[in-house]
Short mmCIF file of C-alpha atoms in Angstrom, two decimals:
data_model
loop_
_atom_site.label_atom_id
_atom_site.label_comp_id
_atom_site.label_asym_id
_atom_site.label_seq_id
_atom_site.Cartn_x
_atom_site.Cartn_y
_atom_site.Cartn_z
CA MET A 278 14.49 23.14 -13.77
CA LYS A 279 12.22 19.42 -14.10
CA LYS A 280 9.30 19.63 -11.60
CA LEU A 281 7.25 16.90 -10.04
CA LEU A 282 4.23 17.04 -8.76
CA ILE A 283 4.04 14.25 -5.67
CA LEU A 284 0.11 13.49 -5.01
CA GLY A 285 0.27 13.58 -0.72
CA ALA A 286 2.31 14.72 2.53
CA GLY A 287 2.08 11.94 4.34
CA ILE A 288 4.83 9.87 6.07
CA TYR A 289 4.75 7.82 2.84
CA GLN A 290 5.11 10.29 0.30
CA VAL A 291 8.22 11.74 2.86
CA PRO A 292 10.96 9.38 1.36
CA LEU A 293 9.81 10.43 -2.13
CA ILE A 294 9.66 14.43 -1.71
CA GLN A 295 13.61 13.87 -0.29
CA LYS A 296 14.45 11.97 -2.76
CA ALA A 297 13.14 13.84 -6.20
CA LYS A 298 15.05 17.14 -3.87
CA GLU A 299 18.08 14.81 -4.32
CA MET A 300 17.66 14.86 -7.85
CA GLY A 301 17.16 18.17 -8.21
CA LEU A 302 13.76 18.51 -9.16
CA TYR A 303 10.97 21.12 -8.10
CA THR A 304 8.66 19.98 -5.36
CA ILE A 305 5.49 19.72 -5.76
CA VAL A 306 3.73 18.55 -2.84
CA ALA A 307 0.17 18.83 -3.14
CA SER A 308 -2.27 17.57 -0.14
CA ILE A 309 -5.38 19.06 1.89
CA PRO A 310 -4.45 21.23 5.27
CA GLY A 311 -2.80 18.62 8.51
CA LYS A 312 -0.21 18.36 10.22
CA TYR A 313 1.70 16.52 7.56
CA PRO A 314 5.31 15.77 6.92
CA GLY A 315 5.47 16.79 3.45
CA PHE A 316 4.79 20.29 3.72
CA ALA A 317 7.88 20.81 5.30
CA LEU A 318 10.66 19.53 2.13
CA ALA A 319 8.08 20.89 -0.29
CA ASP A 320 9.59 23.78 -2.63
CA ARG A 321 5.73 24.25 -2.87
CA VAL A 322 2.71 23.86 -1.05
CA VAL A 323 -0.91 22.65 -2.33
CA TYR A 324 -3.90 23.05 -0.28
CA GLU A 325 -6.17 20.57 -2.19
CA ASN A 326 -7.95 17.69 -2.01
CA THR A 327 -5.59 15.18 -4.58
CA VAL A 328 -8.93 13.45 -5.56
CA ASP A 329 -10.88 16.77 -7.20
CA GLN A 330 -8.72 15.62 -10.14
CA GLU A 331 -9.86 19.41 -11.85
CA ALA A 332 -8.01 20.83 -9.17
CA MET A 333 -4.66 19.34 -9.27
CA LEU A 334 -4.48 19.71 -13.95
CA ARG A 335 -4.78 23.60 -13.37
CA VAL A 336 -1.92 22.99 -10.54
CA ALA A 337 -0.46 20.60 -12.87
CA ARG A 338 -0.98 23.25 -16.40
CA GLU A 339 0.24 25.94 -13.61
CA GLU A 340 3.38 25.12 -12.96
CA GLN A 341 4.13 22.71 -16.00
CA VAL A 342 5.15 19.37 -14.55
CA ASP A 343 6.93 17.38 -16.06
CA GLY A 344 5.53 14.57 -13.70
CA VAL A 345 3.42 13.34 -11.57
CA VAL A 346 3.47 10.58 -8.73
CA VAL A 347 1.68 8.91 -6.10
CA CYS A 348 3.33 6.62 -3.69
CA GLY A 349 2.19 4.74 -0.72
CA THR A 350 -1.57 5.39 -1.63
CA ASP A 351 -4.61 4.27 -3.34
CA VAL A 352 -7.04 7.17 -3.15
CA CYS A 353 -5.01 9.08 -5.40
CA VAL A 354 -3.73 7.39 -7.92
CA PRO A 355 -6.83 7.67 -10.71
CA THR A 356 -5.73 11.59 -10.21
CA GLN A 357 -2.66 10.42 -11.41
CA GLY A 358 -4.33 8.36 -14.38
CA TYR A 359 -6.59 11.63 -14.80
CA LEU A 360 -2.97 14.33 -15.22
CA CYS A 361 -1.00 11.99 -16.87
CA ASP A 362 -4.06 10.95 -19.91
CA THR A 363 -4.58 14.74 -19.77
CA LEU A 364 -1.20 15.56 -19.91
CA GLY A 365 0.06 13.34 -21.88
CA LEU A 366 2.87 12.51 -19.46
CA THR A 367 4.29 8.45 -17.76
CA GLY A 368 1.99 7.13 -15.58
CA PRO A 369 -0.93 4.93 -15.67
CA SER A 370 -3.97 5.71 -17.55
CA LEU A 371 -7.13 6.60 -16.11
CA GLN A 372 -9.50 3.51 -16.95
CA ALA A 373 -6.54 1.49 -15.24
CA ALA A 374 -6.79 4.25 -12.48
CA MET A 375 -10.44 3.61 -11.57
CA ALA A 376 -9.73 -0.18 -11.79
CA ALA A 377 -6.90 -0.14 -9.51
CA GLN A 378 -8.95 2.07 -6.52
CA ASP A 379 -12.26 1.02 -7.13
CA LYS A 380 -12.43 -3.49 -6.42
CA ALA A 381 -15.75 -3.39 -8.19
CA LEU A 382 -14.23 -2.66 -11.27
CA MET A 383 -10.88 -4.85 -10.27
CA LYS A 384 -12.59 -8.25 -9.89
CA ALA A 385 -14.82 -7.62 -12.80
CA ALA A 386 -11.61 -7.33 -15.12
CA PHE A 387 -10.70 -10.77 -13.45
CA ALA A 388 -13.38 -12.19 -13.76
CA ARG A 389 -13.33 -11.37 -17.17
CA GLU A 390 -9.50 -12.67 -18.44
CA GLY A 391 -9.91 -16.05 -16.18
CA VAL A 392 -7.66 -14.19 -13.01
CA ARG A 393 -7.39 -16.97 -10.93
CA THR A 394 -9.48 -15.07 -7.19
CA ALA A 395 -11.43 -15.54 -5.00
CA ARG A 396 -15.53 -16.52 -5.25
CA PHE A 397 -17.57 -12.65 -4.96
CA VAL A 398 -20.70 -10.73 -5.36
CA TYR A 399 -22.06 -7.50 -5.75
CA ALA A 400 -24.33 -6.16 -2.78
CA ASP A 401 -26.05 -2.74 -3.22
CA ILE A 402 -25.03 -0.08 -0.53
CA ALA A 403 -28.89 0.03 0.87
CA ASP A 404 -28.56 -3.46 1.38
CA ALA A 405 -28.02 -3.62 5.16
CA ASN A 406 -28.74 -6.91 5.80
CA PRO A 407 -27.31 -9.45 3.19
CA GLN A 408 -27.76 -12.15 5.06
CA ALA A 409 -28.73 -14.78 1.36
CA LEU A 410 -25.35 -13.47 -0.52
CA CYS A 411 -23.11 -14.72 2.36
CA GLU A 412 -25.06 -17.79 2.71
CA ASP A 413 -24.87 -18.11 -1.16
CA ILE A 414 -21.25 -17.50 -0.85
CA GLY A 415 -21.12 -19.87 2.31
CA TYR A 416 -19.19 -18.24 5.42
CA PRO A 417 -16.92 -16.90 6.13
CA VAL A 418 -16.95 -14.05 3.88
CA ILE A 419 -15.19 -10.90 3.66
CA PHE A 420 -16.97 -7.42 3.43
CA LYS A 421 -15.33 -5.27 1.55
CA SER A 422 -15.19 -1.57 0.63
CA VAL A 423 -14.60 -0.99 -3.04
CA ASP A 424 -12.72 2.46 -3.19
CA SER A 425 -11.11 2.68 0.23
CA SER A 426 -7.55 2.25 1.13
CA GLY A 427 -5.25 1.35 3.97
CA SER A 428 -7.69 -1.75 5.00
CA ARG A 429 -10.43 0.61 5.77
CA GLY A 430 -14.25 -0.46 5.09
CA ILE A 431 -12.65 -4.86 5.03
CA THR A 432 -13.75 -6.63 7.67
CA ARG A 433 -14.61 -11.07 7.83
CA VAL A 434 -17.60 -11.87 8.66
CA ASP A 435 -18.14 -15.52 10.29
CA GLY A 436 -21.76 -15.54 10.75
CA PRO A 437 -25.09 -13.23 10.79
CA GLU A 438 -23.99 -12.28 13.72
CA ASP A 439 -20.89 -9.74 11.97
CA ILE A 440 -23.21 -8.90 9.76
CA PRO A 441 -24.44 -5.02 11.13
CA TYR A 442 -20.34 -4.04 12.64
CA ALA A 443 -18.98 -5.36 9.02
CA TYR A 444 -21.82 -3.29 6.98
CA GLN A 445 -20.94 -0.11 9.12
CA GLN A 446 -17.39 -0.61 8.72
CA VAL A 447 -17.98 -0.64 4.74
CA ARG A 448 -20.96 2.27 5.42
CA GLU A 449 -18.51 4.27 7.08
CA ASN A 450 -15.42 3.97 4.34
CA THR A 451 -17.31 4.25 0.80
CA ARG A 452 -18.81 7.02 -1.52
CA SER A 453 -19.66 4.28 -3.96
CA ASP A 454 -23.62 3.08 -4.71
CA ARG A 455 -22.25 -0.65 -4.19
CA TYR A 456 -19.92 -3.20 -2.08
CA LEU A 457 -18.49 -6.88 -2.78
CA ILE A 458 -19.00 -9.99 -0.84
CA GLU A 459 -15.89 -11.74 -0.78
CA GLU A 460 -14.62 -15.70 -0.55
CA PHE A 461 -13.32 -16.13 2.31
CA LEU A 462 -10.02 -17.95 1.08
CA VAL A 463 -8.29 -20.02 3.46
CA GLY A 464 -4.79 -20.53 3.65
CA GLU A 465 -0.81 -18.45 3.00
CA GLU A 466 -1.48 -14.76 2.44
CA PHE A 467 1.86 -12.86 0.34
CA GLY A 468 2.21 -9.96 -1.29
CA ALA A 469 4.54 -9.15 -4.33
CA GLN A 470 6.35 -5.63 -5.93
CA ALA A 471 6.49 -5.14 -9.50
CA PHE A 472 6.60 -2.73 -12.31
CA ILE A 473 5.73 -2.86 -15.49
CA TYR A 474 7.03 -0.46 -18.20
CA GLY A 475 6.55 0.24 -21.73
CA GLY A 476 4.42 -3.22 -21.51
CA ARG A 477 6.26 -5.41 -19.68
CA LEU A 478 6.98 -6.11 -16.52
CA ARG A 479 10.26 -5.54 -15.34
CA PHE A 480 10.67 -7.71 -12.57
CA VAL A 481 8.29 -9.28 -9.68
CA LEU A 482 9.69 -9.67 -5.88
CA PRO A 483 7.16 -11.32 -3.73
CA HIS A 484 7.52 -11.51 -0.07
CA GLY A 485 6.15 -12.09 3.20
CA ASP A 486 3.92 -10.47 5.05
CA TYR A 487 3.73 -9.52 9.35
CA VAL A 488 0.02 -8.90 9.49
CA PHE A 489 -2.20 -7.73 12.40
CA HIS A 490 -5.11 -9.12 12.92
CA GLY A 491 -7.74 -6.94 13.47
CA ASP A 492 -11.59 -6.31 12.18
CA THR A 493 -8.62 -7.86 8.79
CA GLY A 494 -5.95 -8.58 8.30
CA VAL A 495 -3.80 -5.24 7.81
CA PRO A 496 0.14 -5.78 7.06
CA VAL A 497 2.90 -3.77 9.45
CA GLY A 498 5.93 -5.21 8.17
CA HIS A 499 7.40 -7.16 5.35
CA PHE A 500 10.95 -9.64 4.76
CA ALA A 501 12.40 -10.77 1.74
CA PRO A 502 12.90 -12.90 0.10
CA TYR A 503 9.76 -15.10 0.28
CA ASN A 504 10.44 -18.70 -0.51
CA MET A 505 7.87 -21.02 -1.80
CA GLY A 506 9.98 -22.23 -4.47
CA PRO A 507 9.64 -21.74 -8.33
CA ASP A 508 6.50 -23.47 -9.05
CA ILE A 509 3.80 -20.68 -6.49
CA VAL A 510 6.75 -18.44 -7.90
CA ALA A 511 5.94 -19.20 -11.78
CA ASP A 512 2.33 -19.31 -10.82
CA ALA A 513 2.30 -15.75 -8.97
CA GLU A 514 4.33 -14.31 -11.85
CA GLU A 515 1.90 -15.42 -14.54
CA GLN A 516 -1.32 -15.18 -12.57
CA LEU A 517 -0.21 -11.19 -11.44
CA GLN A 518 0.44 -10.82 -15.73
CA LYS A 519 -3.09 -12.00 -16.39
CA ALA A 520 -4.05 -9.14 -13.42
CA VAL A 521 -2.33 -6.11 -15.33
CA THR A 522 -3.29 -7.15 -18.76
CA ALA A 523 -6.08 -7.57 -17.39
CA MET A 524 -6.98 -4.21 -16.13
CA GLY A 525 -4.92 -2.05 -18.72
CA ILE A 526 -2.55 -1.03 -16.00
CA ASP A 527 1.25 0.12 -17.66
CA ASN A 528 4.18 2.63 -16.60
CA CYS A 529 3.63 2.75 -13.00
CA ALA A 530 4.85 0.06 -9.58
CA ILE A 531 2.78 -2.46 -8.21
CA ASN A 532 1.79 -3.72 -5.36
CA ALA A 533 0.12 -6.89 -5.39
CA ASP A 534 -1.34 -8.79 -2.13
CA PHE A 535 -1.68 -12.92 -3.26
CA ILE A 536 -2.97 -15.83 -1.32
CA LEU A 537 -1.74 -19.52 -1.42
CA CYS A 538 -4.90 -21.29 -1.16
CA ARG A 539 -5.03 -25.23 -3.10
CA GLY A 540 -1.96 -25.05 -4.03
CA LYS A 541 -2.00 -21.98 -6.50
CA ALA A 542 -2.12 -18.12 -6.17
CA TYR A 543 -4.94 -16.60 -5.80
CA VAL A 544 -4.64 -12.54 -6.39
CA LEU A 545 -7.28 -10.61 -4.58
CA GLU A 546 -6.23 -6.84 -4.98
CA ILE A 547 -3.44 -4.80 -7.28
CA GLY A 548 -2.69 -1.99 -6.34
CA ALA A 549 -1.02 0.80 -9.99
CA ARG A 550 1.71 2.69 -6.94
CA ALA A 551 4.13 0.68 -4.41
CA GLY A 552 2.95 -0.35 -1.50
CA ALA A 553 3.48 1.36 1.99
CA THR A 554 4.99 -0.15 5.21
CA CYS A 555 8.26 -0.02 4.38
CA LEU A 556 7.92 -1.90 0.93
CA VAL A 557 9.87 0.63 -1.48
CA GLU A 558 12.42 0.22 1.21
CA MET A 559 12.85 -3.04 1.40
CA THR A 560 12.66 -3.55 -2.62
CA GLY A 561 15.29 -1.12 -3.28
CA ILE A 562 17.35 -3.05 -0.92
CA TYR A 563 17.13 -6.29 -1.32
CA TYR A 564 18.26 -5.50 -5.67
CA GLY A 565 20.65 -2.91 -4.63
CA PHE A 566 19.58 0.39 -5.83
CA ASP A 567 17.09 3.14 -4.79
CA TYR A 568 13.53 1.75 -5.79
CA TYR A 569 12.07 5.67 -5.11
CA GLU A 570 14.43 6.69 -7.71
CA LYS A 571 13.11 4.22 -10.30
CA ILE A 572 9.91 5.49 -10.01
CA ILE A 573 10.24 8.82 -10.22
CA GLN A 574 12.46 8.08 -13.32
CA ALA A 575 9.36 6.70 -14.84
CA SER A 576 7.04 9.89 -13.47
CA LEU A 577 9.35 11.82 -15.71
CA GLY A 578 8.89 9.57 -18.79
CA VAL A 579 12.62 8.49 -18.29
CA GLU A 580 13.11 4.14 -18.45
CA PRO A 581 14.39 3.23 -15.25
CA ASP A 582 17.02 0.29 -15.06
CA PHE A 583 15.95 -2.34 -13.08
CA THR A 584 19.09 -4.51 -13.03
CA PRO A 585 19.69 -5.74 -9.97
CA VAL A 586 22.47 -4.72 -7.82
CA LEU A 587 22.78 -7.72 -5.73
CA GLU A 588 23.66 -10.52 -8.00
CA HIS A 589 21.80 -12.73 -5.07
CA GLY A 590 19.95 -10.53 -3.05
CA GLN A 591 20.48 -8.76 -0.11
CA PRO A 592 17.88 -10.66 2.37
CA ASN A 593 15.96 -7.85 4.77
CA ALA A 594 12.92 -7.57 6.80
CA GLU A 595 10.74 -4.27 7.95
CA MET A 596 8.50 -3.95 10.78
CA LEU A 597 6.15 -0.65 11.89
CA PHE A 598 6.01 0.32 15.48
CA GLN A 599 2.77 1.14 16.70
CA SER A 600 -0.18 1.47 19.66
CA ASP A 601 -2.41 -0.37 21.38
CA LYS A 602 -4.26 2.27 22.58
CA THR A 603 -5.05 5.80 21.23
CA GLY A 604 -3.82 8.91 23.45
CA THR A 605 -0.31 10.69 24.21
CA ILE A 606 3.30 9.11 24.02
CA THR A 607 5.02 10.86 27.58
CA SER A 608 8.28 8.45 26.44
CA ILE A 609 10.66 6.53 24.18
CA ASP A 610 12.97 4.54 24.94
CA LEU A 611 15.17 2.80 22.19
CA GLY A 612 17.34 1.50 24.00
CA GLU A 613 20.93 0.15 23.29
CA GLN A 614 20.28 -0.02 19.29
CA ASP A 615 24.48 -1.35 17.99
CA ASP A 616 23.96 -4.40 16.02
CA PRO A 617 24.55 -3.32 12.18
CA ARG A 618 21.91 -5.11 10.86
CA ILE A 619 19.51 -2.36 11.57
CA VAL A 620 19.58 -0.34 9.03
CA ASN A 621 16.61 2.26 10.41
CA LEU A 622 15.37 2.86 13.58
CA SER A 623 13.36 5.58 13.25
CA MET A 624 9.94 7.12 14.95
CA ASP A 625 7.46 9.14 13.29
CA TYR A 626 6.73 11.25 15.86
CA GLY A 627 7.92 12.64 19.51
CA VAL A 628 7.04 12.75 23.12
CA GLY A 629 3.61 15.01 23.66
CA ASP A 630 2.55 13.66 20.34
CA HIS A 631 -0.96 12.58 19.64
CA ILE A 632 -1.67 8.64 18.66
CA ARG A 633 -3.40 6.67 17.00
CA LYS A 634 -4.95 2.93 18.46
CA PHE A 635 -3.23 0.71 15.52
CA ALA A 636 -5.75 -0.42 12.94
CA LYS A 637 -4.39 0.54 10.05
CA GLY A 638 -1.17 1.35 7.62
CA PRO A 639 -1.07 5.23 8.17
CA ASP A 640 -2.00 4.68 11.97
CA ARG A 641 2.58 3.58 12.70
CA ILE A 642 4.57 5.12 15.45
CA GLY A 643 7.74 4.64 13.49
CA GLN A 644 9.81 1.80 11.31
CA ILE A 645 12.79 -0.55 12.10
CA ILE A 646 14.92 -2.41 9.27
CA ALA A 647 17.54 -5.01 9.44
CA VAL A 648 19.44 -6.89 6.79
CA ALA A 649 21.50 -9.61 7.17
CA ASP A 650 23.42 -12.65 5.36
CA SER A 651 19.48 -14.61 5.40
CA VAL A 652 15.86 -13.34 5.91
CA GLU A 653 15.68 -15.92 9.22
CA GLU A 654 18.40 -14.01 10.19
CA ALA A 655 17.00 -10.94 9.18
CA LYS A 656 13.84 -11.33 11.08
CA ALA A 657 15.58 -12.05 14.16
CA ALA A 658 17.42 -8.84 14.42
CA LEU A 659 14.55 -7.22 13.51
CA ASP A 660 12.87 -9.19 17.21
CA ALA A 661 16.12 -8.22 19.38
CA ALA A 662 15.75 -4.46 18.53
CA MET A 663 12.09 -3.61 18.21
CA ALA A 664 12.53 -6.20 22.05
CA LYS A 665 15.01 -3.59 23.30
CA VAL A 666 12.31 -0.28 22.03
CA HIS A 667 9.35 0.85 25.05
CA ILE A 668 7.19 3.59 24.53
CA THR A 669 4.64 4.94 26.93
CA VAL A 670 1.60 6.04 25.78
CA ALA A 671 -1.38 8.09 28.06
CA GLU A 672 -4.21 6.89 26.79
CA ASP A 673 -7.32 9.63 26.30
CA TRP A 674 -9.53 9.63 29.29
CA VAL A 675 -13.35 8.92 27.81
CA SER A 676 -16.33 9.66 29.99
#
């Protein structure tokens, strides 16, 4: 029986663990201790920090694993790269993983290879008031932690009065000695899921995003296809190829963020792993194959077949359930959901569970997925189904 080391035990790793077990693999799930749902599914649980590369190497050697896989999180991608390099496993290299996890390295690679991206400068973490740097780029700007994920440490700054809060968010969400200040591009944000194997992009699927606007835009849902016209799609694919080449990414899923600005596709960020917020499900539904299975196959050194099962693609839309307050769930009413276009409606928490006010992807409390003959119809079905769902939360009392 082949063994698969899965880094992370959170909600975004649960479908990955389930698929690995369906494939007859022995699953070793690693994470720090906590109330993570993936622990109950694993064949073996390892309570270690997944960013501790030497600890994960000891586990991988002890178990003689055949592959290591990451999904829905950036923080342990460098560990995956380290294990792939050290043990000769299939996946991104450590150098590529570091470039994908560290936004400063990523932007440097973009600049070196001429990838179209927002203008940026580096700021020293000790610089709590980089007003001159902001003015040099021109307001509004974005403050970014270079080593966080899930939109943590990313805040829009419209003027000098916003700098203290944005700096605090960076400082609380970084271990680096620098952070980024970026030009705020005005345009239409969109994403793309892709896979690179053997140095070739095997598919690129642009998708639209539903965005929650807090300190910055946080995706809370997606839909595909995203019809931008063939010229924009070709431009995005060209910039994506340049970006992954610049970063040296290979043999893994890709989660890309773009913005359509001034009629051109600008690359915002590239992740060397599949996206969260139902993006793996969206991709699989659109093409008609099990994308989790493809991700696992690649990590085991088996070249996946990405030939679409569906000739024209299955339009679909997904959304996360969120709460506008931190507290305890007191009731959940899903309503009468009899629309066959709703193919998934699931809750991560139940009555009595404590949840957080939504600010980032892991704060989700559930998900819903719709399919239809057109993306507009899928979005309408999604909206109608969500309107029937009522979740009440007793807010935490704060003195």
